[in-house]
């Protein structure tokens, strides 16, 4: 059987014994059918007239029954599992498979919402492993001049083996799913229950922001903060100060905002932490080291590679004088409508209602202050929907969720039990249906960029690229960028106007970001410097004379 249970439950009555036997049989059968459905592309469900969603319902219901959810009288006696790690591995491989399939489908159907970011990172990584540093003609600068994402250096050791945008997408999906391992151990350690730890892991995997990061926003190094910070706080709770501090230091390599998270973590330890064993020296180390690293990155490292002062962080939170303006007139936030706009209120409610607002029962939720500032203070409302900016909020939302349940238990145990049952309902009502839609229909609606499920355009592009030497410079259009970015030089309009530097021009109708791109292409084609080399379907290749 898929799950071999020793039935290590305390059974006092014959009725309980019968219930355990029945629920165990349901778990065995439904779990096997679910796996067979996944392997067969969800064909088994049609044969036996059972929708995979119904099988999943039986599976979860049987888990509840076997664990005697409604019989237990103590949170620490919550449902037990004989081999929780087996379930954890099943969740990991299931979600990774779904994430990878969706990324691949999006890749071959031109289904991403923003093509240049994937191309930007891929080309920078390609140049780095070929000894050219993080030079990035796509963005006309060095990648480290845009953000301090030093984590790309160790990631490049893996990139050497598969130099493709797909590798970056797959690596990101694996990192997001792998975060359930430290999250599980932290949850089980704090709650004393493998069952509830698994429920929290499932809630994380089906959380809208996590699904968004996994299948929508291409490649963003900030997602690697999720497993690293989860692991750091696992060791924080185990009083392993050295490992905790080391992992928080590693997290600062991910982006220039992460040192601020490290500094505010130090403030939390100094002012609010209940753990006496994590002393004030640890808090001071995190506070001062994080602050120093932040100013080093934005004042020295990034400007060095940028060749100009770094103002990105300030611009995101509203302008050069936002801090002084707030000190002089705090009510400006409410008068101009930026702080409590409808979009931000909706973002706030949609983010936290699935966790029952339990994270606010712990001060840990306030640690990512810089991310809160970006969301609440920025006049750019698109920041709210840019999930990668809010990744630290997601991380500490789940950490504070766990600590918040423990705080509720300190007040009254029944509050913790109600909170846990609410999380289970949230998972069943909103989380699992969202994942089911993703799993059963990989060709989900991805905005205007998905034209159809036909891969002809992708196949034509691959054929056309065979006529272009690997070491040649290409000038291309917005939606073709990722597919040609595994080379030293790639240019595109409108960011780069130097079409005359290119050896080849590659384009197809409907692949431009804006009409200005078509005008610039017409200028290049009419210059007399290029002639048509080949046409594959709608994809054309022009070569420099």
Coordinates of C-alpha atoms in Angstrom, one line a residue, residues 260-517:
X260 CA 16.4 45.3 6.7
X261 CA 14.5 42.1 7.6
X262 CA 17.6 40.9 9.5
X263 CA 17.8 44.2 11.4
X264 CA 14.1 44.2 12.3
X265 CA 14.4 40.5 13.4
X266 CA 17.1 41.8 15.8
X267 CA 14.7 44.5 17.1
X268 CA 12.1 41.8 17.7
X269 CA 14.5 39.7 19.7
X270 CA 15.6 42.7 21.7
X271 CA 12.1 44.1 22.5
X272 CA 9.5 41.4 22.0
X273 CA 10.8 37.9 22.0
X274 CA 9.7 35.5 24.8
X275 CA 12.8 33.3 24.3
X276 CA 15.2 34.2 27.1
X277 CA 17.8 31.8 25.7
X278 CA 18.2 33.9 22.6
X279 CA 20.0 36.7 24.4
X280 CA 20.3 40.4 23.6
X281 CA 23.7 40.0 22.1
X282 CA 22.1 38.0 19.3
X283 CA 19.5 40.7 18.7
X284 CA 22.2 43.4 18.6
X285 CA 24.3 41.4 16.2
X286 CA 21.3 41.1 13.8
X287 CA 20.3 44.7 14.2
X288 CA 23.6 46.3 13.6
X289 CA 24.9 43.8 11.0
X290 CA 21.6 44.1 9.0
X291 CA 21.6 47.9 9.1
X292 CA 25.3 48.0 8.1
X293 CA 24.8 45.6 5.2
X294 CA 21.7 47.5 3.9
X295 CA 23.6 50.8 3.7
X296 CA 26.6 49.1 2.2
X297 CA 24.5 47.6 -0.5
X298 CA 22.5 50.7 -1.4
X299 CA 25.3 53.2 -1.0
X300 CA 28.4 51.3 -2.2
X301 CA 27.8 48.0 -3.9
X302 CA 24.9 48.8 -6.2
X303 CA 26.1 52.3 -7.1
X304 CA 29.5 50.8 -8.0
X305 CA 28.0 48.5 -10.6
X306 CA 25.2 51.0 -11.6
X307 CA 27.5 53.9 -12.1
X308 CA 24.9 56.1 -10.4
X309 CA 23.2 56.5 -7.0
X310 CA 20.6 53.9 -6.2
X311 CA 17.2 55.3 -5.6
X312 CA 15.0 52.3 -6.4
X313 CA 14.0 51.6 -2.8
X314 CA 13.1 55.2 -2.1
X315 CA 11.0 55.5 -5.3
X316 CA 9.1 52.4 -4.3
X317 CA 7.9 53.9 -1.0
X318 CA 6.9 57.2 -2.5
X319 CA 9.7 59.7 -3.3
X320 CA 12.8 61.4 -2.0
X321 CA 11.0 63.3 0.8
X322 CA 8.5 60.7 2.0
X323 CA 10.2 60.2 5.4
X324 CA 10.4 63.9 6.2
X325 CA 6.9 64.5 4.9
X326 CA 5.5 61.7 7.2
X327 CA 7.3 63.2 10.2
X328 CA 5.9 66.6 9.6
X329 CA 2.4 65.5 8.5
X330 CA 1.5 61.9 9.3
X331 CA -2.1 62.5 8.3
X332 CA -1.1 63.0 4.6
X333 CA -1.4 59.3 4.2
X334 CA -5.1 59.4 4.9
X335 CA -5.7 62.7 2.9
X336 CA -4.2 61.6 -0.3
X337 CA -5.8 58.2 -0.2
X338 CA -2.6 56.2 -0.8
X339 CA -2.5 54.5 2.5
X340 CA -6.1 53.2 2.7
X341 CA -6.9 52.9 -1.0
X342 CA -9.4 50.3 -2.0
X343 CA -6.7 48.2 -3.8
X344 CA -4.5 48.1 -0.7
X345 CA -7.4 47.2 1.6
X346 CA -8.4 44.4 -0.7
X347 CA -4.8 43.2 -0.8
X348 CA -4.7 43.2 3.0
X349 CA -7.9 41.3 3.4
X350 CA -7.2 38.8 0.7
X351 CA -3.8 38.1 2.1
X352 CA -4.8 37.5 5.7
X353 CA -8.4 36.2 5.7
X354 CA -7.2 32.8 4.6
X355 CA -5.2 32.5 7.7
X356 CA -8.0 33.9 9.9
X357 CA -5.9 36.9 10.8
X358 CA -4.1 34.6 13.3
X359 CA -0.7 36.0 12.3
X360 CA -1.6 39.2 14.1
X361 CA -1.5 37.3 17.3
X362 CA 2.3 37.4 17.1
X363 CA 4.5 40.4 16.7
X364 CA 6.6 38.4 14.3
X365 CA 4.2 39.5 11.5
X366 CA 5.7 43.0 11.8
X367 CA 9.3 42.0 11.1
X368 CA 9.2 42.6 7.3
X369 CA 8.6 46.4 7.9
X370 CA 10.3 47.3 4.6
X371 CA 7.9 45.2 2.6
X372 CA 4.9 46.7 4.5
X373 CA 6.3 50.1 3.6
X374 CA 6.5 49.3 -0.1
X375 CA 2.9 48.1 -0.1
X376 CA 1.3 50.8 2.1
X377 CA 3.3 53.9 1.2
X378 CA 4.0 53.5 -2.5
X379 CA 1.9 55.7 -4.8
X380 CA 2.5 53.0 -7.4
X381 CA -0.6 50.8 -7.0
X382 CA 0.9 48.1 -9.2
X383 CA 3.3 47.3 -6.3
X384 CA 0.4 45.7 -4.5
X385 CA 0.1 43.1 -7.2
X386 CA 3.8 42.5 -7.6
X387 CA 4.0 39.4 -5.4
X388 CA 7.8 39.3 -5.4
X389 CA 8.0 42.6 -3.5
X390 CA 5.8 41.1 -0.8
X391 CA 7.7 37.8 -0.4
X392 CA 9.0 38.6 3.1
X393 CA 5.4 39.3 4.2
X394 CA 4.4 35.8 3.0
X395 CA 7.3 34.2 4.9
X396 CA 6.6 35.9 8.2
X397 CA 2.9 35.5 7.7
X398 CA 3.3 31.8 8.1
X399 CA 5.9 32.0 10.9
X400 CA 3.7 34.3 12.8
X401 CA 0.7 32.1 12.1
X402 CA 2.5 29.2 14.0
X403 CA 3.6 31.4 16.8
X404 CA 0.1 33.1 16.9
X405 CA -1.6 29.7 17.5
X406 CA 0.8 29.1 20.4
X407 CA 0.0 32.5 21.8
X408 CA -3.7 31.7 21.6
X409 CA -3.2 28.5 23.4
X410 CA -1.5 30.4 26.2
X411 CA -4.7 32.5 26.6
X412 CA -7.1 29.5 26.3
X413 CA -6.6 26.2 24.6
X414 CA -10.0 26.2 23.0
X415 CA -9.0 29.3 21.0
X416 CA -6.1 27.5 19.5
X417 CA -8.3 24.5 18.6
X418 CA -10.9 26.8 16.9
X419 CA -8.1 28.6 15.0
X420 CA -6.7 25.3 13.8
X421 CA -10.1 24.1 12.7
X422 CA -10.6 27.4 10.9
X423 CA -7.3 26.8 9.0
X424 CA -8.6 23.4 7.9
X425 CA -11.8 24.9 6.6
X426 CA -9.9 27.6 4.8
X427 CA -7.7 24.9 3.1
X428 CA -10.7 22.9 2.0
X429 CA -12.9 25.8 0.9
X430 CA -10.4 28.0 -0.9
X431 CA -6.9 26.5 -1.0
X432 CA -7.5 23.0 -2.5
X433 CA -10.0 24.2 -5.2
X434 CA -7.4 26.8 -6.4
X435 CA -4.7 24.1 -6.6
X436 CA -7.1 21.7 -8.3
X437 CA -7.9 24.3 -11.0
X438 CA -4.1 24.7 -11.6
X439 CA -3.5 20.9 -11.6
X440 CA -6.4 20.0 -13.9
X441 CA -6.0 22.8 -16.4
X442 CA -2.3 23.9 -16.9
X443 CA -3.3 26.1 -19.8
X444 CA -4.9 28.6 -17.4
X445 CA -5.9 32.1 -18.5
X446 CA -2.7 34.1 -18.4
X447 CA -3.9 37.4 -19.7
X448 CA -3.5 38.8 -23.3
X449 CA -0.2 37.0 -23.8
X450 CA -1.8 33.6 -24.2
X451 CA -3.1 33.4 -27.7
X452 CA -4.0 29.7 -27.8
X453 CA -2.6 26.4 -26.7
X454 CA -1.0 25.8 -30.1
X455 CA 2.8 25.6 -29.9
X456 CA 3.4 26.4 -33.6
X457 CA 4.8 29.8 -32.8
X458 CA 7.3 28.3 -30.4
X459 CA 8.2 25.5 -32.9
X460 CA 8.7 28.1 -35.7
X461 CA 10.9 30.2 -33.4
X462 CA 13.1 27.1 -32.6
X463 CA 13.5 26.4 -36.3
X464 CA 14.3 30.0 -37.1
X465 CA 17.0 30.1 -34.4
X466 CA 18.9 27.3 -36.1
X467 CA 19.9 29.7 -38.8
X468 CA 21.6 32.1 -36.3
X469 CA 25.1 31.3 -34.9
X470 CA 25.4 31.0 -31.1
X471 CA 28.0 33.8 -30.9
X472 CA 25.9 36.3 -32.9
X473 CA 24.3 39.4 -31.5
X474 CA 20.5 39.5 -32.0
X475 CA 18.0 42.4 -32.0
X476 CA 14.6 41.0 -31.2
X477 CA 11.1 41.8 -29.9
X478 CA 9.7 41.7 -26.4
X479 CA 8.1 38.3 -26.3
X480 CA 11.0 36.6 -28.0
X481 CA 13.5 37.8 -25.4
X482 CA 13.7 34.8 -23.1
X483 CA 14.1 32.3 -25.9
X484 CA 17.2 34.0 -27.3
X485 CA 18.7 35.2 -24.1
X486 CA 21.2 32.3 -23.6
X487 CA 23.8 34.2 -25.6
X488 CA 26.2 37.1 -24.9
X489 CA 24.4 39.9 -26.7
X490 CA 20.7 40.4 -27.1
X491 CA 19.1 43.8 -27.8
X492 CA 15.5 44.8 -27.8
X493 CA 13.4 47.9 -28.3
X494 CA 12.3 50.1 -26.6
X495 CA 14.9 49.6 -23.9
X496 CA 17.8 49.3 -26.3
X497 CA 17.7 51.3 -29.5
X498 CA 21.1 50.3 -30.9
X499 CA 19.7 47.9 -33.6
X500 CA 22.7 48.7 -35.7
X501 CA 24.9 46.7 -33.3
X502 CA 23.1 43.5 -34.1
X503 CA 24.2 40.8 -36.5
X504 CA 20.7 39.4 -36.9
X505 CA 17.1 40.7 -36.5
X506 CA 14.5 38.3 -35.3
X507 CA 10.7 39.1 -35.1
X508 CA 7.2 37.9 -35.7
X509 CA 3.8 39.7 -35.7
X510 CA 2.2 40.1 -32.3
X511 CA 5.4 39.9 -30.3
X512 CA 6.0 43.6 -29.7
X513 CA 5.5 45.3 -26.3
X514 CA 4.1 48.5 -27.9
X515 CA 3.6 50.1 -31.3
X516 CA 6.9 52.0 -30.9
X517 CA 8.7 48.7 -31.3

